[in-house]
Amino acid sequence: MFADRAKIWIRSGKGGDGHCSFRRELYVANGGPDGGDGGRGGDLIFEVDEGLNTLVDYRHKRKYAAGDGEEGGKRRCHGKDGKDLVLKVPEGTVIKESKSGKVIADMSGENRRQVVLKGGRGGLGNQHFATATMQVPKYAQPGQPAMELEVSLELKVIADVGLIGFPNVGKSTLLSRVTNAQPKIANYHFTTLNPNLGVVDLDHGKGFVMADIPGLIEGASEGIGLGHEFLRHVERTKLMIHVVDAAGVEGRDPVDDIYKINQELEKYNPEIAARPQVIAANKTDLIYSEDEDPVERLKAEFEPKGIKVFPISGATGKGISELLYFVSSELEKMDSTPVVFEQEYFPEDELIYEELPYTVTKEDDMYVIEGPKIEKMLGYTNLDSEKGFAFFQRFLKETGILDDLEAAGIQEGDTVRMYGLQFDYYK
């Protein structure tokens, strides 16, 4: 069963709670706090598996959670870290936030492994809270909560060239003739229900990947017929071979067919419609018209617009070689970098918009920011990394914390404390 879509719920691991205990040992007076830290929660990771070509595994199981960190122990024992969970997906899988449809990760090109949800940081044990004035701290820090998200997985075929056209115009026949792919071929609409990929081998190693994509009908951009099955898989192709029934075997006009399909592409995504096209005028072995030559009519209509027309026959092989060498030469002129979708949704951004309390106070010469919102942010943010520090700065600005500090009278060079973190304030 070919499955190119799935919707799943994912969760990272919760951080283990810090432990509260005191040293009890014979002949040792006032042993002091010795509660250990909680373990880190496991990360939720997506990874490309070359052996997979569908998302069928995610149709049967919908919920995935990484391991939680264990609680800290006595004698300063650190809790065990939660186990990371690695979800294997085929190359070309796009992970989206299910409600907004924004891209979280595209598992294509060089992106073979990505941490989508970070595990919560473990809480500190009471050993960290002893001070000169508080030598018996009877509290420990709880672990950071897990992050959870509902995501949609979409497999978008990775091919250089896509075969597009109405159903039953000969796309599968062409693919089977020029590659080692063996698509199902029959004389009825929608023989191709799933995209078929094949590698075209030409001389001097100038090959390319070709995809026979499910047929298109009017209204496909609204999801009619196999609309979105077709359109989703054409998004990565650099060039399209527009296969048309030049003989009009089913009574349709080939020129009209091309305009209708290009109109559906335009409605779905104008950027895709603007990509280079080549017209393969197929079934020329069945042309018996004594009037106007349909191939010449296609050339007169589209070649002035820069779209080259090649008369071919998928049944006899006539004209196919010229078509493939032209397509190969066009691909050489294009950027070889695969089409990869940019990240649009960042799960950690939820920390900015989540309604959690915090306080800004002044203690002696220091401004102190505390509260659940700050604890949670520090629990997920690695301030040692460039990306983490940039997020930290954006967090302060977009949550209004910087405005609150200025309202409290902070000046440049003053010190700000957030739990164990201290920094000087500069605009």
Coordinates of C-alpha atoms in Angstrom, one line a residue:
M1 CA 0.0 0.0 0.0
F2 CA 1.4 3.4 -1.0
A3 CA 0.9 6.0 1.7
D4 CA 2.2 9.5 1.1
R5 CA 0.4 11.3 4.0
A6 CA -0.1 10.8 7.7
K7 CA -1.1 12.8 10.8
I8 CA 0.6 11.9 14.1
W9 CA 1.0 13.3 17.6
I10 CA 4.5 13.7 18.9
R11 CA 5.9 14.5 22.3
S12 CA 9.4 15.0 23.7
G13 CA 10.4 13.7 27.1
K14 CA 9.7 15.6 30.4
G15 CA 12.7 16.6 32.5
G16 CA 13.1 14.7 35.8
D17 CA 12.5 16.5 39.0
G18 CA 15.3 17.6 41.2
H19 CA 15.6 15.7 44.6
C20 CA 15.3 17.1 48.0
S21 CA 17.3 15.3 50.7
F22 CA 19.9 15.8 53.4
R23 CA 23.1 14.0 54.1
R24 CA 22.7 11.6 57.1
E25 CA 26.0 10.0 58.2
L26 CA 27.3 8.9 61.5
Y27 CA 29.9 11.3 63.0
V28 CA 29.1 13.9 60.3
A29 CA 27.3 16.9 61.9
N30 CA 25.1 19.1 59.7
G31 CA 25.7 17.1 56.5
G32 CA 23.8 19.6 54.4
P33 CA 21.6 19.2 51.3
D34 CA 22.6 16.4 48.9
G35 CA 19.6 16.1 46.5
G36 CA 20.7 15.2 43.0
D37 CA 19.5 16.8 39.7
G38 CA 16.8 15.3 37.5
G39 CA 17.6 13.7 34.1
R40 CA 17.1 15.5 30.8
G41 CA 14.0 14.5 28.8
G42 CA 14.5 12.7 25.5
D43 CA 14.4 14.6 22.2
L44 CA 12.0 13.7 19.4
I45 CA 14.0 13.3 16.2
F46 CA 13.2 12.7 12.6
E47 CA 15.7 10.8 10.4
V48 CA 15.9 9.8 6.8
D49 CA 15.9 6.1 6.1
E50 CA 17.0 5.2 2.5
G51 CA 15.1 1.9 2.7
L52 CA 11.7 3.5 3.1
N53 CA 9.5 4.8 0.3
T54 CA 6.1 5.3 2.0
L55 CA 4.7 6.6 5.2
V56 CA 2.5 3.5 5.8
D57 CA 4.0 2.8 9.2
Y58 CA 2.5 6.0 10.5
R59 CA -1.0 5.0 9.4
H60 CA -1.3 2.4 12.1
K61 CA 0.3 4.1 15.1
R62 CA -0.5 7.7 15.7
K63 CA 1.2 8.7 19.0
Y64 CA 4.9 8.9 19.6
A65 CA 6.7 10.0 22.8
A66 CA 10.3 10.2 23.8
G67 CA 11.4 9.0 27.3
D68 CA 11.1 11.1 30.4
G69 CA 14.1 12.0 32.5
E70 CA 14.2 10.2 35.9
E71 CA 14.1 12.1 39.3
G72 CA 17.4 12.9 41.0
G73 CA 18.4 10.8 43.9
K74 CA 20.1 11.1 47.3
R75 CA 23.8 11.6 47.7
R76 CA 23.9 14.0 44.7
C77 CA 22.9 11.2 42.3
H78 CA 21.9 12.5 38.9
G79 CA 18.7 11.1 37.5
K80 CA 18.9 9.0 34.3
D81 CA 18.3 11.0 31.0
G82 CA 15.3 10.1 29.0
K83 CA 15.8 8.1 25.8
D84 CA 15.6 10.0 22.5
L85 CA 13.0 8.8 20.1
V86 CA 14.1 8.6 16.4
L87 CA 11.3 8.4 13.8
K88 CA 12.5 7.1 10.4
V89 CA 10.9 8.6 7.3
P90 CA 11.6 8.3 3.6
E91 CA 13.6 11.0 1.8
G92 CA 11.4 13.8 0.6
T93 CA 9.1 13.8 3.7
V94 CA 7.9 17.3 4.7
I95 CA 6.9 17.7 8.4
K96 CA 4.2 20.4 8.9
E97 CA 2.4 21.8 11.9
S98 CA -1.1 20.3 11.3
K99 CA -3.2 23.4 12.1
S100 CA -1.3 26.1 10.3
G101 CA 0.2 23.9 7.6
K102 CA 3.6 25.6 8.1
V103 CA 6.8 23.6 7.4
I104 CA 8.7 22.4 10.4
A105 CA 11.3 20.3 8.6
D106 CA 11.9 19.0 5.0
M107 CA 13.8 15.7 5.2
S108 CA 15.6 16.2 1.8
G109 CA 18.9 17.2 0.4
E110 CA 21.5 17.5 3.2
N111 CA 18.9 17.5 6.0
R112 CA 19.1 13.8 7.0
R113 CA 18.4 14.2 10.8
Q114 CA 16.6 17.0 12.7
V115 CA 15.6 17.4 16.3
V116 CA 11.9 18.6 16.0
L117 CA 11.0 18.7 19.8
K118 CA 13.7 19.2 22.5
G119 CA 13.3 17.3 25.7
G120 CA 12.8 19.3 28.9
R121 CA 15.8 20.1 31.1
G122 CA 16.0 18.3 34.4
G123 CA 15.3 20.1 37.6
L124 CA 18.1 21.1 40.1
G125 CA 18.3 19.2 43.4
N126 CA 18.3 21.1 46.7
Q127 CA 22.1 20.9 46.9
H128 CA 22.1 24.0 44.5
F129 CA 20.0 26.2 46.7
A130 CA 22.1 26.3 49.8
T131 CA 23.4 29.8 50.7
A132 CA 25.0 31.5 53.7
T133 CA 21.6 32.5 55.0
M134 CA 19.6 29.4 53.8
Q135 CA 21.7 26.4 54.7
V136 CA 18.8 23.9 54.9
P137 CA 16.9 24.4 51.6
K138 CA 13.8 22.2 51.7
Y139 CA 12.8 22.5 48.1
A140 CA 14.1 21.3 44.7
Q141 CA 13.4 22.5 41.2
P142 CA 10.8 20.5 39.1
G143 CA 11.8 19.2 35.7
Q144 CA 10.7 21.1 32.6
P145 CA 7.5 19.8 31.0
A146 CA 7.5 18.0 27.7
M147 CA 6.7 19.7 24.4
E148 CA 3.9 18.2 22.3
L149 CA 2.6 18.8 18.8
E150 CA 0.3 17.4 16.2
V151 CA 2.1 17.2 12.8
S152 CA 1.2 16.2 9.3
L153 CA 3.7 14.2 7.3
E154 CA 3.7 14.6 3.5
L155 CA 5.9 12.7 1.1
K156 CA 6.7 14.8 -1.9
V157 CA 8.5 12.9 -4.7
I158 CA 12.1 13.9 -5.4
A159 CA 12.4 13.9 -9.2
D160 CA 14.1 16.2 -11.7
V161 CA 11.4 15.8 -14.3
G162 CA 7.7 15.3 -13.9
L163 CA 5.3 13.8 -16.5
I164 CA 2.1 15.8 -16.4
G165 CA -1.1 15.5 -18.5
F166 CA -4.6 14.3 -18.6
P167 CA -5.3 10.7 -17.6
N168 CA -4.7 8.1 -20.3
V169 CA -2.4 10.2 -22.5
G170 CA 0.5 7.7 -22.3
K171 CA 2.6 9.0 -19.4
S172 CA 3.1 5.5 -17.9
T173 CA 3.9 4.0 -21.3
L174 CA 6.6 6.6 -21.8
L175 CA 8.1 6.0 -18.4
S176 CA 8.2 2.3 -18.9
R177 CA 9.9 2.7 -22.2
V178 CA 12.7 5.0 -21.1
T179 CA 13.4 3.7 -17.5
N180 CA 13.4 0.4 -15.6
A181 CA 10.1 1.4 -13.9
Q182 CA 7.2 -1.0 -14.4
P183 CA 4.0 1.1 -13.8
K184 CA 0.6 -0.4 -14.3
I185 CA -0.7 0.4 -17.8
A186 CA -4.3 0.0 -19.0
N187 CA -6.8 1.8 -21.2
Y188 CA -8.8 3.5 -18.5
H189 CA -8.7 6.7 -16.5
F190 CA -6.4 6.9 -13.4
T191 CA -4.4 3.8 -14.0
T192 CA -1.7 5.6 -12.1
L193 CA -2.9 6.1 -8.5
N194 CA 0.6 6.6 -7.0
P195 CA 3.7 8.4 -8.4
N196 CA 6.1 6.1 -10.2
L197 CA 9.8 6.9 -10.3
G198 CA 12.4 5.8 -12.8
V199 CA 16.0 6.7 -13.7
V200 CA 16.6 7.7 -17.3
D201 CA 20.2 6.6 -18.3
L202 CA 21.8 8.5 -21.2
D203 CA 25.3 8.4 -22.7
H204 CA 28.2 9.8 -20.6
G205 CA 26.3 9.4 -17.3
K206 CA 23.9 12.2 -18.1
G207 CA 20.9 10.6 -16.5
F208 CA 18.0 12.1 -14.5
V209 CA 15.1 11.0 -12.3
M210 CA 11.6 11.0 -14.0
A211 CA 8.3 10.7 -12.2
D212 CA 5.0 9.6 -13.7
I213 CA 2.5 11.5 -11.6
P214 CA -1.2 10.7 -11.3
G215 CA -3.3 12.2 -14.1
L216 CA -5.0 15.6 -13.8
I217 CA -8.5 16.7 -14.6
E218 CA -10.3 20.1 -14.5
G219 CA -10.8 21.2 -10.9
A220 CA -7.7 19.4 -9.7
S221 CA -6.5 22.5 -7.8
E222 CA -9.7 22.3 -5.7
G223 CA -9.0 18.6 -5.0
I224 CA -11.3 17.1 -7.6
G225 CA -10.3 13.7 -8.9
L226 CA -6.7 12.9 -7.9
G227 CA -6.0 16.7 -7.8
H228 CA -3.8 17.0 -4.8
E229 CA -2.2 13.6 -5.3
F230 CA -0.9 15.0 -8.6
L231 CA -0.1 18.6 -7.5
R232 CA 1.8 17.7 -4.3
H233 CA 4.3 15.6 -6.1
V234 CA 5.1 18.1 -8.9
E235 CA 6.3 20.6 -6.4
R236 CA 10.0 19.5 -6.4
T237 CA 10.4 18.9 -10.2
K238 CA 12.6 21.3 -12.0
L239 CA 11.1 20.7 -15.5
M240 CA 7.9 19.2 -16.7
I241 CA 7.2 17.1 -19.8
H242 CA 3.6 17.9 -20.7
V243 CA 2.3 14.7 -22.4
V244 CA -0.6 15.2 -24.6
D245 CA -2.7 12.9 -26.8
A246 CA -1.9 14.5 -30.2
A247 CA -4.2 12.0 -32.0
G248 CA -7.2 13.0 -29.9
V249 CA -8.1 9.4 -29.4
E250 CA -10.7 10.2 -26.7
G251 CA -12.1 13.2 -28.7
R252 CA -10.3 15.9 -26.7
D253 CA -8.5 18.8 -28.4
P254 CA -4.7 18.6 -27.5
V255 CA -4.2 22.4 -27.5
D256 CA -7.2 22.9 -25.2
D257 CA -5.8 20.1 -22.9
I258 CA -2.5 21.9 -22.4
Y259 CA -4.2 25.2 -21.5
K260 CA -6.5 23.5 -19.0
I261 CA -3.7 21.7 -17.2
N262 CA -1.5 24.8 -17.1
Q263 CA -4.5 26.7 -15.7
E264 CA -4.8 24.1 -12.8
L265 CA -1.1 24.5 -12.1
E266 CA -1.5 28.3 -12.0
K267 CA -4.4 28.1 -9.6
Y268 CA -2.4 25.7 -7.3
N269 CA 0.9 27.5 -7.3
P270 CA 2.0 30.1 -9.9
E271 CA 5.6 29.4 -9.2
I272 CA 5.2 25.8 -10.3
A273 CA 3.3 26.9 -13.4
A274 CA 6.2 29.2 -14.4
R275 CA 8.8 26.3 -14.4
P276 CA 10.1 25.2 -17.8
Q277 CA 7.9 22.8 -19.8
V278 CA 8.4 20.6 -22.9
I279 CA 5.4 19.2 -24.8
A280 CA 5.5 15.5 -25.8
A281 CA 2.9 15.1 -28.6
N282 CA 2.2 11.4 -28.0
K283 CA 0.3 8.8 -30.0
T284 CA 1.6 10.2 -33.4
D285 CA 1.3 6.6 -34.7
L286 CA -2.5 6.9 -34.4
I287 CA -2.8 10.2 -36.3
Y288 CA -4.9 9.6 -39.5
S289 CA -6.3 13.1 -40.1
E290 CA -6.0 14.2 -43.7
D291 CA -6.8 17.8 -42.7
E292 CA -4.6 19.8 -40.4
D293 CA -1.6 18.1 -38.8
P294 CA -2.2 18.3 -35.0
V295 CA 1.5 18.3 -34.2
E296 CA 2.1 21.3 -36.5
R297 CA -0.9 23.0 -34.8
L298 CA 0.7 22.4 -31.4
K299 CA 4.0 23.8 -32.6
A300 CA 2.4 26.9 -34.1
E301 CA 0.6 27.5 -30.8
F302 CA 3.3 26.9 -28.2
E303 CA 6.8 27.2 -29.8
P304 CA 6.5 31.0 -30.2
K305 CA 5.9 31.0 -26.4
G306 CA 9.2 29.2 -25.9
I307 CA 7.7 25.7 -25.2
K308 CA 9.3 23.2 -27.5
V309 CA 7.1 20.4 -29.0
F310 CA 8.4 16.9 -29.8
P311 CA 6.2 14.4 -31.7
I312 CA 6.7 11.0 -30.1
S313 CA 5.1 7.6 -29.9
G314 CA 5.2 5.7 -26.6
A315 CA 4.2 2.6 -28.4
T316 CA 6.8 2.5 -31.2
G317 CA 9.5 4.6 -29.5
K318 CA 9.6 7.2 -32.3
G319 CA 11.0 10.6 -31.3
I320 CA 11.7 9.7 -27.7
S321 CA 15.5 9.9 -27.9
E322 CA 15.4 13.5 -29.2
L323 CA 13.0 14.4 -26.4
L324 CA 15.2 12.9 -23.6
Y325 CA 18.4 14.5 -24.9
F326 CA 16.8 17.9 -25.1
V327 CA 15.4 17.5 -21.5
S328 CA 18.9 16.4 -20.3
S329 CA 20.6 19.5 -21.9
E330 CA 18.0 21.8 -20.3
L331 CA 18.6 20.3 -16.9
E332 CA 22.3 20.9 -17.2
K333 CA 21.6 24.6 -17.5
M334 CA 19.6 24.6 -14.2
D335 CA 20.8 24.7 -10.6
S336 CA 21.4 21.1 -9.5
T337 CA 20.5 21.9 -5.9
P338 CA 17.3 19.9 -5.0
V339 CA 14.2 21.9 -4.2
V340 CA 14.0 22.0 -0.3
F341 CA 11.2 23.8 1.6
E342 CA 12.4 26.3 4.1
Q343 CA 11.4 26.0 7.8
E344 CA 8.4 28.2 8.6
Y345 CA 7.3 27.0 12.0
F346 CA 9.5 26.8 15.0
P347 CA 8.0 24.7 17.9
E348 CA 10.0 26.7 20.5
D349 CA 8.1 29.9 19.4
E350 CA 5.1 28.6 21.4
L351 CA 7.1 29.6 24.5
I352 CA 6.8 33.2 23.5
Y353 CA 3.0 33.2 23.0
E354 CA 2.1 30.8 25.9
E355 CA 0.2 32.7 28.7
L356 CA 2.4 32.0 31.7
P357 CA 3.1 34.5 34.5
Y358 CA 6.4 36.2 35.3
T359 CA 7.6 39.0 37.5
V360 CA 10.2 41.8 37.1
T361 CA 11.5 43.2 40.4
K362 CA 14.5 45.1 41.7
E363 CA 16.7 43.7 44.5
D364 CA 19.5 45.9 45.6
D365 CA 21.3 46.9 42.4
M366 CA 20.0 43.9 40.4
Y367 CA 16.8 43.4 38.3
V368 CA 15.3 39.9 38.9
I369 CA 13.0 38.2 36.4
E370 CA 11.3 35.1 37.7
G371 CA 8.2 33.0 37.0
P372 CA 7.0 29.8 35.2
K373 CA 7.4 31.5 31.8
I374 CA 11.1 32.2 32.4
E375 CA 11.7 28.7 33.9
K376 CA 10.2 27.0 30.9
M377 CA 12.1 29.1 28.4
L378 CA 15.4 28.5 30.1
G379 CA 14.6 24.8 30.2
Y380 CA 14.4 24.5 26.4
T381 CA 16.9 27.1 25.2
N382 CA 20.6 26.4 24.7
L383 CA 22.1 29.8 25.2
D384 CA 25.6 28.6 24.2
S385 CA 24.5 28.2 20.6
E386 CA 24.0 31.0 18.1
K387 CA 20.5 29.9 17.3
G388 CA 19.5 29.6 21.0
F389 CA 20.9 33.0 21.9
A390 CA 19.1 34.7 19.0
F391 CA 15.8 33.0 20.2
F392 CA 16.6 34.3 23.8
Q393 CA 16.9 37.9 22.5
R394 CA 13.6 37.6 20.5
F395 CA 11.9 36.0 23.6
L396 CA 12.8 39.1 25.7
K397 CA 11.6 41.5 23.1
E398 CA 8.4 39.8 21.9
T399 CA 7.1 38.8 25.4
G400 CA 7.4 42.5 26.6
I401 CA 10.0 41.7 29.2
L402 CA 12.3 44.4 27.8
D403 CA 9.5 46.9 28.1
D404 CA 8.9 45.8 31.7
L405 CA 12.6 46.3 32.6
E406 CA 12.6 49.8 31.1
A407 CA 9.4 50.6 33.0
A408 CA 11.2 49.5 36.2
G409 CA 13.9 52.0 35.5
I410 CA 16.8 49.8 34.2
Q411 CA 19.8 51.6 32.7
E412 CA 22.5 50.5 30.4
G413 CA 25.1 48.4 32.2
D414 CA 22.7 47.3 35.0
T415 CA 22.7 43.6 35.8
V416 CA 19.7 41.3 35.2
R417 CA 19.3 37.9 36.8
M418 CA 17.1 35.0 35.6
Y419 CA 17.5 32.2 38.1
G420 CA 21.1 30.9 37.5
L421 CA 21.7 33.3 34.5
Q422 CA 23.1 36.8 34.9
F423 CA 23.8 39.4 32.1
D424 CA 24.3 43.1 31.7
Y425 CA 21.6 45.1 30.0
Y426 CA 22.5 47.0 26.8
K427 CA 20.1 48.3 24.2

